[in-house]
GROMACS .gro file of C-alpha atoms in nm:
model
  241
    1UNK     CA    1   9.447   5.598 -12.654
    2UNK     CA    2   9.244   5.393 -12.882
    3UNK     CA    3   9.263   5.022 -12.811
    4UNK     CA    4   9.425   5.074 -12.465
    5UNK     CA    5   9.307   4.838 -12.196
    6UNK     CA    6   9.277   4.988 -11.853
    7UNK     CA    7   9.319   4.836 -11.516
    8UNK     CA    8   9.218   5.019 -11.213
    9UNK     CA    9   9.425   5.044 -10.901
   10UNK     CA   10   9.227   5.169 -10.601
   11UNK     CA   11   9.195   5.129 -10.228
   12UNK     CA   12   8.985   5.296  -9.959
   13UNK     CA   13   9.289   5.507  -9.852
   14UNK     CA   14   9.467   5.566 -10.174
   15UNK     CA   15   9.365   5.789 -10.466
   16UNK     CA   16   9.233   5.594 -10.771
   17UNK     CA   17   9.457   5.582 -11.074
   18UNK     CA   18   9.467   5.384 -11.396
   19UNK     CA   19   9.739   5.187 -11.557
   20UNK     CA   20   9.791   5.124 -11.919
   21UNK     CA   21   9.831   4.753 -11.955
   22UNK     CA   22  10.106   4.800 -12.213
   23UNK     CA   23  10.289   5.048 -11.990
   24UNK     CA   24  10.307   4.983 -11.620
   25UNK     CA   25  10.350   5.349 -11.528
   26UNK     CA   26  10.036   5.513 -11.389
   27UNK     CA   27   9.881   5.784 -11.612
   28UNK     CA   28   9.830   6.040 -11.325
   29UNK     CA   29   9.833   6.396 -11.231
   30UNK     CA   30  10.082   6.541 -10.980
   31UNK     CA   31   9.825   6.468 -10.707
   32UNK     CA   32   9.840   6.100 -10.804
   33UNK     CA   33   9.510   6.047 -10.979
   34UNK     CA   34   9.392   6.016 -11.334
   35UNK     CA   35   9.355   6.342 -11.529
   36UNK     CA   36   9.053   6.372 -11.758
   37UNK     CA   37   9.143   6.604 -12.047
   38UNK     CA   38   8.819   6.615 -12.253
   39UNK     CA   39   8.657   6.966 -12.258
   40UNK     CA   40   8.340   6.836 -12.100
   41UNK     CA   41   8.332   6.596 -11.799
   42UNK     CA   42   8.012   6.422 -11.687
   43UNK     CA   43   8.028   6.287 -11.334
   44UNK     CA   44   7.786   6.004 -11.223
   45UNK     CA   45   7.784   5.877 -10.866
   46UNK     CA   46   7.639   5.529 -10.841
   47UNK     CA   47   7.518   5.328 -10.542
   48UNK     CA   48   7.304   5.022 -10.601
   49UNK     CA   49   7.131   5.163 -10.911
   50UNK     CA   50   7.147   4.839 -11.122
   51UNK     CA   51   6.786   4.898 -11.225
   52UNK     CA   52   6.865   5.232 -11.391
   53UNK     CA   53   7.236   5.275 -11.469
   54UNK     CA   54   7.233   5.101 -11.806
   55UNK     CA   55   6.968   5.345 -11.929
   56UNK     CA   56   7.160   5.669 -11.845
   57UNK     CA   57   7.480   5.526 -11.988
   58UNK     CA   58   7.300   5.449 -12.310
   59UNK     CA   59   7.150   5.802 -12.312
   60UNK     CA   60   7.497   5.949 -12.292
   61UNK     CA   61   7.643   5.707 -12.549
   62UNK     CA   62   7.382   5.839 -12.796
   63UNK     CA   63   7.455   6.211 -12.737
   64UNK     CA   64   7.472   6.439 -13.042
   65UNK     CA   65   7.782   6.603 -12.887
   66UNK     CA   66   8.053   6.344 -12.898
   67UNK     CA   67   8.349   6.504 -12.746
   68UNK     CA   68   8.300   6.444 -12.372
   69UNK     CA   69   8.430   6.214 -12.100
   70UNK     CA   70   8.210   6.041 -11.844
   71UNK     CA   71   8.353   5.926 -11.513
   72UNK     CA   72   8.133   5.695 -11.313
   73UNK     CA   73   8.206   5.665 -10.943
   74UNK     CA   74   8.074   5.332 -10.819
   75UNK     CA   75   8.030   5.410 -10.453
   76UNK     CA   76   8.061   5.064 -10.306
   77UNK     CA   77   7.764   4.912 -10.479
   78UNK     CA   78   7.660   4.569 -10.362
   79UNK     CA   79   7.423   4.499 -10.654
   80UNK     CA   80   7.508   4.465 -11.027
   81UNK     CA   81   7.580   4.837 -11.079
   82UNK     CA   82   7.959   4.791 -11.093
   83UNK     CA   83   7.945   4.504 -11.339
   84UNK     CA   84   7.713   4.696 -11.575
   85UNK     CA   85   7.946   4.995 -11.564
   86UNK     CA   86   8.249   4.775 -11.642
   87UNK     CA   87   8.064   4.624 -11.939
   88UNK     CA   88   7.978   4.967 -12.076
   89UNK     CA   89   8.335   5.096 -12.037
   90UNK     CA   90   8.454   4.804 -12.262
   91UNK     CA   91   8.249   4.932 -12.555
   92UNK     CA   92   8.289   5.310 -12.524
   93UNK     CA   93   8.627   5.448 -12.419
   94UNK     CA   94   8.482   5.787 -12.337
   95UNK     CA   95   8.348   5.620 -12.020
   96UNK     CA   96   8.565   5.533 -11.715
   97UNK     CA   97   8.459   5.373 -11.387
   98UNK     CA   98   8.623   5.408 -11.044
   99UNK     CA   99   8.520   5.170 -10.763
  100UNK     CA  100   8.544   5.303 -10.414
  101UNK     CA  101   8.416   5.197 -10.068
  102UNK     CA  102   8.083   5.347  -9.979
  103UNK     CA  103   8.146   5.711  -9.879
  104UNK     CA  104   7.837   5.877 -10.020
  105UNK     CA  105   7.736   6.079 -10.327
  106UNK     CA  106   7.914   6.392 -10.209
  107UNK     CA  107   8.246   6.208 -10.177
  108UNK     CA  108   8.192   6.062 -10.522
  109UNK     CA  109   8.120   6.398 -10.681
  110UNK     CA  110   8.423   6.555 -10.505
  111UNK     CA  111   8.641   6.276 -10.642
  112UNK     CA  112   8.503   6.344 -10.998
  113UNK     CA  113   8.584   6.711 -10.955
  114UNK     CA  114   8.931   6.636 -10.842
  115UNK     CA  115   8.994   6.413 -11.140
  116UNK     CA  116   8.857   6.659 -11.392
  117UNK     CA  117   9.101   6.858 -11.613
  118UNK     CA  118   8.823   6.969 -11.855
  119UNK     CA  119   8.675   7.312 -11.886
  120UNK     CA  120   8.318   7.218 -11.814
  121UNK     CA  121   8.140   6.996 -11.565
  122UNK     CA  122   7.793   6.848 -11.555
  123UNK     CA  123   7.655   6.616 -11.284
  124UNK     CA  124   7.411   6.337 -11.368
  125UNK     CA  125   7.243   6.094 -11.128
  126UNK     CA  126   7.241   5.725 -11.201
  127UNK     CA  127   6.858   5.711 -11.227
  128UNK     CA  128   6.831   6.010 -11.456
  129UNK     CA  129   6.728   6.006 -11.826
  130UNK     CA  130   6.853   6.269 -12.070
  131UNK     CA  131   6.759   6.350 -12.437
  132UNK     CA  132   7.021   6.296 -12.704
  133UNK     CA  133   7.083   6.671 -12.744
  134UNK     CA  134   7.130   6.724 -12.364
  135UNK     CA  135   7.502   6.794 -12.355
  136UNK     CA  136   7.501   6.978 -12.684
  137UNK     CA  137   7.231   7.226 -12.565
  138UNK     CA  138   7.390   7.289 -12.224
  139UNK     CA  139   7.735   7.336 -12.382
  140UNK     CA  140   7.634   7.556 -12.674
  141UNK     CA  141   7.417   7.783 -12.463
  142UNK     CA  142   7.685   7.810 -12.205
  143UNK     CA  143   7.951   7.900 -12.460
  144UNK     CA  144   7.747   8.113 -12.709
  145UNK     CA  145   7.547   8.276 -12.435
  146UNK     CA  146   7.861   8.394 -12.260
  147UNK     CA  147   7.731   8.256 -11.929
  148UNK     CA  148   7.904   8.084 -11.638
  149UNK     CA  149   7.630   7.832 -11.586
  150UNK     CA  150   7.362   7.679 -11.809
  151UNK     CA  151   7.035   7.523 -11.690
  152UNK     CA  152   6.790   7.332 -11.905
  153UNK     CA  153   6.433   7.241 -11.850
  154UNK     CA  154   6.369   6.932 -11.632
  155UNK     CA  155   6.093   6.685 -11.572
  156UNK     CA  156   6.073   6.477 -11.253
  157UNK     CA  157   5.972   6.113 -11.325
  158UNK     CA  158   5.846   5.853 -11.067
  159UNK     CA  159   5.835   5.478 -11.101
  160UNK     CA  160   5.458   5.509 -11.095
  161UNK     CA  161   5.472   5.695 -11.424
  162UNK     CA  162   5.384   6.033 -11.273
  163UNK     CA  163   5.560   6.335 -11.426
  164UNK     CA  164   5.633   6.686 -11.304
  165UNK     CA  165   5.767   6.949 -11.538
  166UNK     CA  166   5.984   7.211 -11.381
  167UNK     CA  167   5.955   7.560 -11.522
  168UNK     CA  168   6.250   7.788 -11.590
  169UNK     CA  169   6.257   8.147 -11.452
  170UNK     CA  170   6.363   8.282 -11.799
  171UNK     CA  171   6.488   8.189 -12.144
  172UNK     CA  172   6.834   8.289 -12.256
  173UNK     CA  173   7.120   8.451 -12.069
  174UNK     CA  174   7.035   8.652 -11.762
  175UNK     CA  175   7.271   8.846 -11.538
  176UNK     CA  176   7.277   8.704 -11.181
  177UNK     CA  177   7.192   9.044 -11.045
  178UNK     CA  178   6.850   9.027 -11.227
  179UNK     CA  179   6.776   8.685 -11.090
  180UNK     CA  180   6.858   8.759 -10.720
  181UNK     CA  181   6.533   8.941 -10.626
  182UNK     CA  182   6.319   8.632 -10.705
  183UNK     CA  183   6.589   8.373 -10.650
  184UNK     CA  184   6.471   8.244 -10.309
  185UNK     CA  185   6.095   8.235 -10.402
  186UNK     CA  186   6.170   8.048 -10.732
  187UNK     CA  187   6.394   7.805 -10.554
  188UNK     CA  188   6.121   7.741 -10.299
  189UNK     CA  189   5.870   7.688 -10.575
  190UNK     CA  190   6.076   7.464 -10.811
  191UNK     CA  191   6.406   7.373 -10.646
  192UNK     CA  192   6.575   7.432 -10.979
  193UNK     CA  193   6.876   7.624 -10.849
  194UNK     CA  194   6.969   7.341 -10.612
  195UNK     CA  195   6.951   7.027 -10.817
  196UNK     CA  196   7.281   6.880 -10.943
  197UNK     CA  197   7.130   6.759 -11.265
  198UNK     CA  198   7.025   6.982 -11.559
  199UNK     CA  199   7.324   7.208 -11.527
  200UNK     CA  200   7.666   7.265 -11.685
  201UNK     CA  201   7.919   7.512 -11.549
  202UNK     CA  202   8.279   7.629 -11.588
  203UNK     CA  203   8.514   7.421 -11.377
  204UNK     CA  204   8.734   7.727 -11.318
  205UNK     CA  205   8.460   7.865 -11.092
  206UNK     CA  206   8.494   7.594 -10.835
  207UNK     CA  207   8.827   7.686 -10.676
  208UNK     CA  208   8.802   7.549 -10.317
  209UNK     CA  209   8.425   7.481 -10.338
  210UNK     CA  210   8.334   7.121 -10.274
  211UNK     CA  211   8.041   6.915 -10.164
  212UNK     CA  212   8.015   6.893  -9.780
  213UNK     CA  213   8.053   6.518  -9.706
  214UNK     CA  214   7.924   6.567  -9.352
  215UNK     CA  215   7.561   6.650  -9.468
  216UNK     CA  216   7.324   6.411  -9.636
  217UNK     CA  217   7.027   6.630  -9.708
  218UNK     CA  218   7.031   6.907  -9.976
  219UNK     CA  219   7.399   6.871 -10.014
  220UNK     CA  220   7.361   6.960 -10.376
  221UNK     CA  221   7.196   7.293 -10.297
  222UNK     CA  222   7.463   7.360 -10.039
  223UNK     CA  223   7.729   7.312 -10.308
  224UNK     CA  224   7.562   7.549 -10.557
  225UNK     CA  225   7.490   7.812 -10.286
  226UNK     CA  226   7.869   7.832 -10.246
  227UNK     CA  227   7.915   7.855 -10.621
  228UNK     CA  228   7.645   8.117 -10.705
  229UNK     CA  229   7.843   8.417 -10.561
  230UNK     CA  230   8.101   8.345 -10.825
  231UNK     CA  231   7.848   8.333 -11.119
  232UNK     CA  232   7.780   8.649 -11.318
  233UNK     CA  233   7.518   8.514 -11.548
  234UNK     CA  234   7.308   8.202 -11.615
  235UNK     CA  235   7.182   8.075 -11.950
  236UNK     CA  236   6.843   7.898 -11.936
  237UNK     CA  237   6.745   7.677 -12.230
  238UNK     CA  238   6.422   7.505 -12.340
  239UNK     CA  239   6.596   7.342 -12.636
  240UNK     CA  240   6.646   6.996 -12.488
  241UNK     CA  241   6.407   6.750 -12.644
   0.00000   0.00000   0.00000
């Protein structure tokens, strides 16, 4: 609710929840954690990204699509990341932050999925930058294209200033059956099917799929490899600015 102040209650063993300061009863799902009810949920895991986190939060704050919720999982940061997130939450109620002990990005993303009650999910990394029409393009192409997953064009950026544009295999909605013959080769060439970022998908597809918290390399590709058999079509978009 507008004007509500939130106090987080969390421990390493207990599921995080939030309490309305004017009402001591937790606002929680049957599983004991906060329910996010916006149609689009953006999940950002953060660990010691104080140099970057403010930028991505501001990028999301300026999105042309306004009806979204962003949940930031502060994964035990020891720098200023947590404080920056708390300051931002105070000015934009679409953003929530959960502080946990350091359990890794996979655990953070799984927690975000568990919390989500929205129809659509997108993952963003704390050191990403996104254009102001990012969510709008992914969402509109996903819905109007009748796809299960939308993927936008991407550019890798390095601190040195170097840039690498990643091409898309197609433009518009393509049945998964048509993508499969070249799926492996295009993944090897670009990595586009395995990245968490640059994608939005239907939460209903997830079911029992989750990030494997025991692996620490290519865990995002492992997640999507388990998701792709459930996907009938993908919408590719070059519309992001």
